[in-house]
Coordinates of C-alpha atoms in Angstrom, one line a residue:
X10 CA 99.1 89.8 122.3
X11 CA 100.2 89.2 118.8
X12 CA 104.0 89.7 118.3
X13 CA 104.9 90.2 114.6
X14 CA 108.6 90.9 114.8
X15 CA 111.8 89.7 116.4
X16 CA 114.0 91.8 118.7
X17 CA 117.4 91.8 117.0
X18 CA 120.1 94.4 117.0
X19 CA 118.1 96.7 119.3
X20 CA 115.2 96.9 116.8
X21 CA 112.0 95.1 116.0
X22 CA 112.8 93.2 112.9
X23 CA 110.7 91.3 110.4
X24 CA 111.3 87.5 110.7
X25 CA 112.8 85.6 107.7
X26 CA 110.0 83.0 107.8
X27 CA 106.2 82.9 108.1
X28 CA 105.8 80.3 110.8
X29 CA 104.4 81.4 114.2
X30 CA 104.3 79.9 117.7
X31 CA 100.8 80.1 119.2
X32 CA 100.2 80.3 122.9
X33 CA 97.0 79.3 124.6
X34 CA 95.9 79.9 128.2
X35 CA 96.9 77.1 130.5
X36 CA 93.8 77.8 132.6
X37 CA 91.2 77.9 129.8
X38 CA 92.8 76.6 126.6
X39 CA 91.8 79.8 124.9
X40 CA 94.1 81.7 122.4
X41 CA 96.4 84.2 124.1
X42 CA 98.7 85.3 121.3
X43 CA 101.5 84.3 119.0
X44 CA 105.0 85.2 118.0
X45 CA 107.2 84.5 115.0
X46 CA 109.1 81.2 115.0
X47 CA 112.7 82.1 114.4
X48 CA 114.5 80.4 111.4
X49 CA 118.2 79.7 110.9
X50 CA 118.5 83.0 109.1
X51 CA 117.0 84.8 112.0
X52 CA 119.5 83.1 114.3
X53 CA 122.3 84.1 112.0
X54 CA 121.1 87.7 112.1
X55 CA 120.9 87.7 115.9
X56 CA 124.3 86.1 116.4
X57 CA 125.8 88.6 114.0
X58 CA 124.2 91.5 115.9
X59 CA 125.6 90.1 119.2
X60 CA 128.9 89.5 117.6
X61 CA 129.1 93.1 116.3
X62 CA 128.1 94.5 119.7
X63 CA 130.9 92.5 121.4
X64 CA 133.7 92.9 118.8
X65 CA 133.1 96.6 117.8
X66 CA 135.7 99.1 119.2
X67 CA 134.2 100.7 122.2
X68 CA 131.5 98.0 122.3
X69 CA 129.8 96.5 125.4
X70 CA 132.8 94.7 126.8
X71 CA 134.9 97.9 126.5
X72 CA 132.5 99.8 128.7
X73 CA 133.7 100.6 132.2
X74 CA 132.1 98.2 134.7
X75 CA 130.4 101.2 136.4
X76 CA 128.8 102.2 133.1
X77 CA 127.6 98.6 132.4
X78 CA 126.2 98.5 135.9
X79 CA 124.3 101.7 135.4
X80 CA 122.7 100.3 132.3
X81 CA 121.7 97.2 134.1
X82 CA 120.1 99.3 136.9
X83 CA 118.1 101.2 134.2
X84 CA 116.9 97.8 132.9
X85 CA 115.9 96.8 136.4
X86 CA 113.9 100.0 136.8
X87 CA 112.1 99.3 133.4
X88 CA 111.3 95.8 134.5
X89 CA 110.0 97.1 137.9
X90 CA 107.7 99.4 136.0
X91 CA 106.2 96.5 134.1
X92 CA 106.4 93.8 136.7
X93 CA 102.6 93.4 137.1
X94 CA 102.1 92.8 133.4
X95 CA 105.0 90.5 133.2
X96 CA 103.7 88.4 136.1
X97 CA 100.2 88.2 134.6
X98 CA 101.6 87.3 131.1
X99 CA 103.7 84.4 132.5
X100 CA 100.9 83.2 134.7
X101 CA 98.4 83.1 131.8
X102 CA 100.8 81.2 129.6
X103 CA 102.3 78.5 131.9
X104 CA 99.7 78.2 134.7
X105 CA 101.9 79.6 137.5
X106 CA 99.7 80.9 140.2
X107 CA 99.8 84.7 140.1
X108 CA 100.7 84.7 143.8
X109 CA 103.9 82.9 142.8
X110 CA 104.4 84.8 139.5
X111 CA 104.4 88.2 141.2
X112 CA 107.4 87.6 143.5
X113 CA 109.3 85.4 141.1
X114 CA 108.7 86.5 137.5
X115 CA 107.8 90.1 138.5
X116 CA 110.6 90.8 141.0
X117 CA 113.6 88.4 140.7
X118 CA 114.9 89.6 137.3
X119 CA 115.4 93.2 138.6
X120 CA 116.9 91.8 141.8
X121 CA 119.4 89.8 139.8
X122 CA 120.3 92.8 137.7
X123 CA 121.0 95.0 140.7
X124 CA 123.0 92.3 142.5
X125 CA 125.3 91.6 139.5
X126 CA 125.6 95.4 138.8
X127 CA 126.8 95.9 142.3
X128 CA 129.1 92.9 142.1
X129 CA 130.9 93.9 138.9
X130 CA 131.1 97.6 139.9
X131 CA 132.9 96.6 143.1
X132 CA 135.2 93.9 141.6
X133 CA 138.6 94.3 140.0
X134 CA 139.1 92.7 136.6
X135 CA 142.8 92.2 137.4
X136 CA 144.8 90.7 140.2
X137 CA 148.6 90.8 140.6
X138 CA 150.3 87.7 142.1
X139 CA 153.8 87.1 143.2
X140 CA 155.2 84.5 140.9
X141 CA 157.1 81.3 141.6
X142 CA 160.0 80.8 141.0
X143 CA 160.3 84.4 140.0
X144 CA 158.5 87.5 138.7
X145 CA 154.9 88.5 139.0
X146 CA 151.7 87.6 137.1
X147 CA 148.7 89.7 136.3
X148 CA 145.6 87.5 136.2
X149 CA 142.8 89.1 134.1
X150 CA 139.1 88.2 133.9
X151 CA 137.7 88.9 130.4
X152 CA 134.2 88.4 129.1
X153 CA 133.8 85.1 127.4
X154 CA 132.0 86.5 124.3
X155 CA 128.6 85.9 122.7
X156 CA 126.3 83.8 124.9
X157 CA 123.6 81.5 123.6
X158 CA 121.0 81.4 126.3
X159 CA 118.4 78.6 125.7
X160 CA 115.6 79.0 128.2
X161 CA 112.8 77.0 129.8
X162 CA 109.1 77.7 130.2
X163 CA 108.4 77.0 133.9
X164 CA 110.1 80.2 135.3
X165 CA 110.8 81.9 132.0
X166 CA 112.0 85.3 133.2
X167 CA 113.6 84.2 136.4
X168 CA 115.7 81.6 134.8
X169 CA 116.5 83.8 131.8
X170 CA 118.0 86.4 134.2
X171 CA 120.0 83.7 135.9
X172 CA 121.9 84.0 132.6
X173 CA 121.3 87.5 131.4
X174 CA 122.4 89.4 134.6
X175 CA 125.8 87.8 135.1
X176 CA 126.5 87.7 131.4
X177 CA 125.8 91.5 131.0
X178 CA 127.9 92.2 134.1
X179 CA 130.8 90.3 132.7
X180 CA 130.6 92.2 129.4
X181 CA 129.1 89.5 127.3
X182 CA 126.4 89.9 124.6
X183 CA 123.5 87.5 124.3
X184 CA 121.1 85.7 122.0
X185 CA 118.1 84.4 123.9
X186 CA 116.0 81.5 122.7
X187 CA 112.7 81.4 124.7
X188 CA 110.7 78.2 125.0
X189 CA 107.8 77.9 122.5
X190 CA 105.3 77.6 125.4
X191 CA 106.2 81.1 126.7
X192 CA 106.9 83.5 123.8
X193 CA 104.8 86.5 124.8
X194 CA 106.7 87.6 127.9
X195 CA 109.9 88.0 125.9
X196 CA 108.2 90.9 124.0
X197 CA 107.7 92.7 127.3
X198 CA 111.4 92.1 128.1
X199 CA 112.3 93.5 124.7
X200 CA 110.3 96.7 125.4
X201 CA 112.1 97.1 128.7
X202 CA 115.5 96.7 127.0
X203 CA 114.5 99.5 124.6
X204 CA 113.3 101.7 127.5
X205 CA 116.6 101.2 129.3
X206 CA 118.5 102.4 126.2
X207 CA 120.8 99.3 125.8
X208 CA 123.2 99.4 122.9
X209 CA 122.1 97.7 119.7
X210 CA 122.8 94.0 119.7
X211 CA 123.7 93.5 123.3
X212 CA 120.5 91.4 123.9
X213 CA 118.7 89.7 121.0
X214 CA 115.7 87.5 121.3
X215 CA 114.7 84.7 118.8
X216 CA 111.8 82.4 119.9
X217 CA 111.7 79.0 118.4
X218 CA 111.5 75.3 118.9
X219 CA 114.1 72.6 119.4
X220 CA 115.5 73.1 115.8
X221 CA 116.2 76.8 116.4
X222 CA 117.8 75.9 119.7
X223 CA 120.0 73.3 118.2
X224 CA 121.1 75.6 115.4
X225 CA 121.9 78.4 117.9
X226 CA 123.9 76.1 120.3
X227 CA 126.2 75.0 117.4
X228 CA 126.5 78.4 115.7
X229 CA 130.1 79.3 114.9
X230 CA 129.6 82.8 116.2
X231 CA 128.7 81.7 119.7
X232 CA 131.3 81.4 122.4
X233 CA 129.4 80.0 125.4
X234 CA 126.1 78.2 125.9
X235 CA 123.8 78.3 128.9
X236 CA 120.8 76.1 129.0
X237 CA 118.0 75.4 131.5
X238 CA 115.6 72.5 130.7
X239 CA 115.3 68.8 130.7
X240 CA 118.1 66.4 131.2
X241 CA 117.4 64.7 127.8
X242 CA 117.8 68.0 126.0
X243 CA 120.8 68.9 128.2
X244 CA 122.6 65.7 127.1
X245 CA 122.2 66.6 123.4
X246 CA 123.5 70.2 124.1
X247 CA 126.4 68.8 126.1
X248 CA 127.3 66.5 123.2
X249 CA 127.2 69.4 120.7
X250 CA 129.3 71.6 122.9
X251 CA 131.8 68.8 123.6
X252 CA 132.4 68.4 119.8
X253 CA 133.0 72.1 119.5
X254 CA 135.0 72.4 122.8
X255 CA 132.5 75.1 123.7
X256 CA 131.9 76.1 127.4
X257 CA 128.4 75.2 128.6
X258 CA 126.4 75.6 131.7
X259 CA 123.5 73.1 132.2
X260 CA 120.8 73.5 134.8
X261 CA 118.7 70.3 134.3
X262 CA 116.1 68.2 136.0
X263 CA 115.7 67.0 139.5
X264 CA 113.9 64.5 141.8
X265 CA 114.8 66.0 145.1
X266 CA 114.2 64.4 148.5
X267 CA 112.6 65.9 151.5
X268 CA 114.3 64.2 154.5
X269 CA 111.9 64.6 157.4
X270 CA 113.8 63.8 160.6
X271 CA 112.1 62.2 163.6
X272 CA 112.3 65.5 165.6
X273 CA 110.7 67.7 163.0
X274 CA 107.9 70.1 164.1
X275 CA 106.0 70.0 160.9
X276 CA 103.0 72.0 162.2
X277 CA 105.2 75.1 162.3
X278 CA 106.4 74.7 158.7
X279 CA 103.2 73.9 156.7
X280 CA 103.6 76.8 154.3
X281 CA 107.3 76.0 153.8
X282 CA 106.5 72.3 153.2
X283 CA 103.9 73.3 150.5
X284 CA 106.3 75.7 148.8
X285 CA 109.2 73.3 148.8
X286 CA 107.2 70.5 147.1
X287 CA 104.3 72.0 145.2
X288 CA 105.4 75.5 144.2
X289 CA 104.4 76.4 140.6
X290 CA 102.1 73.3 140.5
X291 CA 105.1 71.0 140.9
X292 CA 106.5 72.4 137.6
X293 CA 109.8 73.2 139.4
X294 CA 113.1 71.5 138.9
X295 CA 114.2 71.9 142.6
X296 CA 110.9 70.7 144.1
X297 CA 111.2 68.2 147.0
X298 CA 108.8 65.7 145.5
X299 CA 110.2 62.5 147.2
X300 CA 109.2 62.6 150.8
X301 CA 111.3 60.4 153.1
X302 CA 109.5 59.9 156.4
X303 CA 110.7 58.2 159.6
X304 CA 108.7 54.9 160.0
X305 CA 107.8 55.9 163.6
X306 CA 105.9 58.9 162.3
X307 CA 104.9 57.6 158.9
X308 CA 101.1 57.5 159.3
X309 CA 101.1 61.1 160.7
X310 CA 103.2 62.4 157.8
X311 CA 101.1 60.6 155.2
X312 CA 98.0 62.2 156.7
X313 CA 99.7 65.6 156.8
X314 CA 100.6 65.6 153.1
X315 CA 97.2 64.1 152.2
X316 CA 95.4 66.9 154.0
X317 CA 97.7 69.5 152.5
X318 CA 96.9 68.3 149.0
X319 CA 93.2 68.0 149.7
X320 CA 93.1 71.5 151.2
X321 CA 95.0 73.2 148.4
X322 CA 92.9 75.7 146.3
X323 CA 93.0 74.5 142.7
X324 CA 91.9 77.0 140.1
X325 CA 92.6 79.6 137.4
X326 CA 96.2 80.8 137.6
X327 CA 95.2 84.4 137.6
X328 CA 92.9 84.0 140.6
X329 CA 94.8 85.2 143.8
X330 CA 93.2 82.5 145.9
X331 CA 94.7 79.8 143.7
X332 CA 97.5 77.6 145.2
X333 CA 97.7 75.0 142.4
X334 CA 97.1 76.1 138.9
X335 CA 97.0 74.2 135.6
X336 CA 99.9 72.5 133.9
X337 CA 101.5 74.3 131.0
X338 CA 99.9 72.3 128.2
X339 CA 97.7 69.4 127.3
X340 CA 100.8 67.2 126.4
X341 CA 102.3 68.0 129.9
X342 CA 99.0 67.0 131.5
X343 CA 99.0 63.8 129.5
X344 CA 102.6 63.1 130.7
X345 CA 101.7 63.6 134.4
X346 CA 98.6 61.5 134.1
X347 CA 100.7 58.8 132.5
X348 CA 103.0 58.8 135.6
X349 CA 100.0 58.6 137.9
X350 CA 98.8 55.5 136.1
X351 CA 102.3 54.1 136.3
X352 CA 102.4 54.7 140.1
X353 CA 99.1 52.7 140.5
X354 CA 100.4 49.9 138.3
X355 CA 103.6 49.6 140.4
X356 CA 101.5 49.3 143.6
X357 CA 101.8 52.7 145.2
X358 CA 98.9 53.6 147.5
X359 CA 97.0 56.7 146.3
X360 CA 95.8 58.7 149.3
X361 CA 94.3 61.6 147.4
X362 CA 94.1 63.1 143.9
X363 CA 95.0 61.1 140.8
X364 CA 92.4 62.7 138.5
X365 CA 91.2 66.0 137.1
X366 CA 89.5 68.4 139.5
X367 CA 85.7 68.7 139.3
X368 CA 84.4 71.8 137.8
X369 CA 87.5 72.7 135.8
X370 CA 86.7 71.3 132.4
X371 CA 88.8 73.8 130.5
X372 CA 92.6 74.1 130.8
X373 CA 95.2 71.6 131.8
X374 CA 94.4 70.7 135.4
X375 CA 95.5 67.7 137.5
X376 CA 94.5 67.2 141.1
X377 CA 97.3 67.4 143.7
X378 CA 98.3 63.8 144.1
X379 CA 99.9 61.9 147.0
X380 CA 101.3 58.4 146.7
X381 CA 102.2 56.5 149.9
X382 CA 104.1 53.3 150.4
X383 CA 106.3 54.0 147.5
X384 CA 109.5 52.0 146.9
X385 CA 112.4 54.3 146.2
X386 CA 113.3 52.3 143.2
X387 CA 109.8 52.8 141.5
X388 CA 109.3 54.9 138.4
X389 CA 107.4 57.6 140.2
X390 CA 110.2 58.0 142.8
X391 CA 113.0 58.0 140.3
X392 CA 111.8 60.0 137.3
X393 CA 111.0 63.7 137.2
X394 CA 107.2 64.0 136.8
X395 CA 107.0 67.9 136.7
X396 CA 103.5 68.1 138.1
X397 CA 101.7 68.2 141.5
X398 CA 102.5 64.6 142.4
X399 CA 104.4 63.6 145.6
X400 CA 105.6 60.2 146.7
X401 CA 106.1 59.2 150.4
X402 CA 108.6 56.5 151.4
X403 CA 109.3 55.3 154.9
X404 CA 112.8 54.9 156.3
X405 CA 114.5 53.4 159.4
X406 CA 117.2 55.6 160.9
X407 CA 119.2 58.5 159.6
X408 CA 121.7 56.4 157.6
X409 CA 118.9 54.9 155.6
X410 CA 117.3 58.3 155.0
X411 CA 120.6 59.6 153.5
X412 CA 121.0 56.4 151.4
X413 CA 117.6 56.8 150.0
X414 CA 118.1 60.5 149.4
X415 CA 121.2 59.8 147.4
X416 CA 119.7 56.9 145.5
X417 CA 118.8 59.0 142.5
X418 CA 120.1 59.8 139.1
X419 CA 119.6 63.5 140.0
X420 CA 121.4 65.9 142.4
X421 CA 119.9 69.4 142.1
X422 CA 118.3 70.1 145.5
X423 CA 116.8 68.7 148.6
X424 CA 115.4 69.6 152.0
X425 CA 115.9 68.5 155.6
X426 CA 113.2 69.1 158.2
X427 CA 114.2 69.1 161.9
X428 CA 113.9 71.0 165.2
X429 CA 117.7 70.8 165.5
X430 CA 119.4 72.9 162.8
X431 CA 122.9 71.6 163.7
X432 CA 121.6 68.0 163.2
X433 CA 119.9 69.1 160.0
X434 CA 123.1 70.6 158.6
X435 CA 125.0 67.4 159.4
X436 CA 122.5 65.4 157.4
X437 CA 122.5 68.0 154.6
X438 CA 126.3 67.6 154.2
X439 CA 125.8 63.9 153.5
X440 CA 123.3 64.5 150.7
X441 CA 125.0 64.6 147.2
X442 CA 123.2 67.5 145.7
X443 CA 124.1 71.0 144.6
X444 CA 121.8 72.7 147.1
X445 CA 119.9 71.8 150.3
X446 CA 117.4 73.8 152.3
X447 CA 116.8 73.5 156.1
X448 CA 113.1 73.7 157.0
X449 CA 112.3 75.2 153.6
X450 CA 113.8 75.9 150.3
X451 CA 114.5 79.1 148.3
X452 CA 117.5 79.7 146.1
X453 CA 119.8 82.5 147.3
X454 CA 120.9 85.0 144.7
X455 CA 124.3 85.4 146.4
X456 CA 125.2 81.7 146.5
X457 CA 125.9 79.1 143.8
X458 CA 123.0 77.2 142.4
X459 CA 123.2 74.1 140.2
X460 CA 123.2 70.3 140.2
X461 CA 125.3 67.2 140.3
X462 CA 124.9 64.0 138.3
X463 CA 122.0 64.2 135.8
X464 CA 121.0 67.6 137.2
X465 CA 123.6 69.5 135.2
X466 CA 127.0 71.1 134.9
X467 CA 128.3 74.3 136.4
X468 CA 126.7 76.8 138.7
X469 CA 124.5 79.9 138.4
X470 CA 124.0 82.8 140.9
X471 CA 126.5 84.3 143.3
X472 CA 130.0 85.3 142.2
X473 CA 130.3 81.8 140.7
X474 CA 127.6 82.7 138.3
X475 CA 129.6 85.7 137.1
X476 CA 132.7 83.7 136.7
X477 CA 130.9 81.3 134.3
X478 CA 130.8 84.2 131.8
X479 CA 134.5 85.1 132.1
X480 CA 137.7 83.8 130.7
X481 CA 141.1 84.0 132.5
X482 CA 144.3 85.4 131.0
X483 CA 147.7 85.4 132.8
X484 CA 150.3 87.9 131.8
X485 CA 153.8 87.0 133.1
X486 CA 156.3 89.7 134.1
X487 CA 159.9 88.8 134.7

């Protein structure tokens, strides 16, 4: 797939520059396609298109909520029609197993559009309150304006629609900046937007690298920034938005703990254990990659995770039998291999993996890797690796398990594994993270998702995700 134009103002538009972003298959290293690399001029053009669509009389925010909702449902239908191609395109680019890409990249965007369409169609934009000491007040929710959505590569469409769906429902317009590793699937999104008949300029797409992202984030025509990506990049974006007093939502990294309680019946949750820790080859911000195991069951749990890793089918991302695909790129594989060396240097015990799988000489593969006897203070237990690497640390008693779970710079997610859900919920309430799963983990579209500490600012999903794209205005009546 060779994309020659940018989607700006509802049309395919020639880019201002000549540079391109080339994408290779994560599974084979072969050329997949390319797209234009957006310049500052392209960003200017896209922001102006979004600005015009927002500010024009009768523009997108002036549409009745029911009319916006209907347009969102049409976009959902267009995405449904192309879901198979979308999933395959994402899988080929970033190495996500197709069995994961189909339900996530192929289905979640349309689900989000329908959820937020229903939410905004049923919600009132105004609320009247009895005032104190006198009078009444009308509290209004208004769309915040033009949104700069800077996206990640690991779940490119799913995470994009964490932003697109609530922003559209609120009445905002957007400029999307896809990650350079995944610039082909946005062309399929643009086609769906055209099929759905969206007004010109409501959604604009400008692929690019960090420079394009930085320029967009600081653009004077932008009213709100929403970013998903690394904590390091999030800090830079937060600093830029702070200087501009610009609202920002940041969904950043994680190093989540799986707290296995001594009563857990792990044999009944093998699929959930795998998904919680190794989904998308470990390239998942919410993955429970720090396994905290009760000392009395420690050998059993180390053996279970070792067998799980050894039994996982590693292969081409587009093969339906594959459970662990390649990493997104050669630099990402180098990064993960560097962490594996660091774990060995720091004295962790390698129980399986640690190298490149035999017979997969092309693409960016790393064996599923398990480290046992890991100190919670070690590098591999504290830093986000973003690959199929798990650490296992023993603990003595529930209090120590909670202390170890909270002994992290991050606070995005976590899991608790137990046969007693009431006990698990009590432990979950003590873990300082934005989300916790009991005997599994899957974000809930209807509930707030986001992190504490170095895992970010603000929340996506649920009604809270819609409110992130709204401003409040109070009108006082005597």
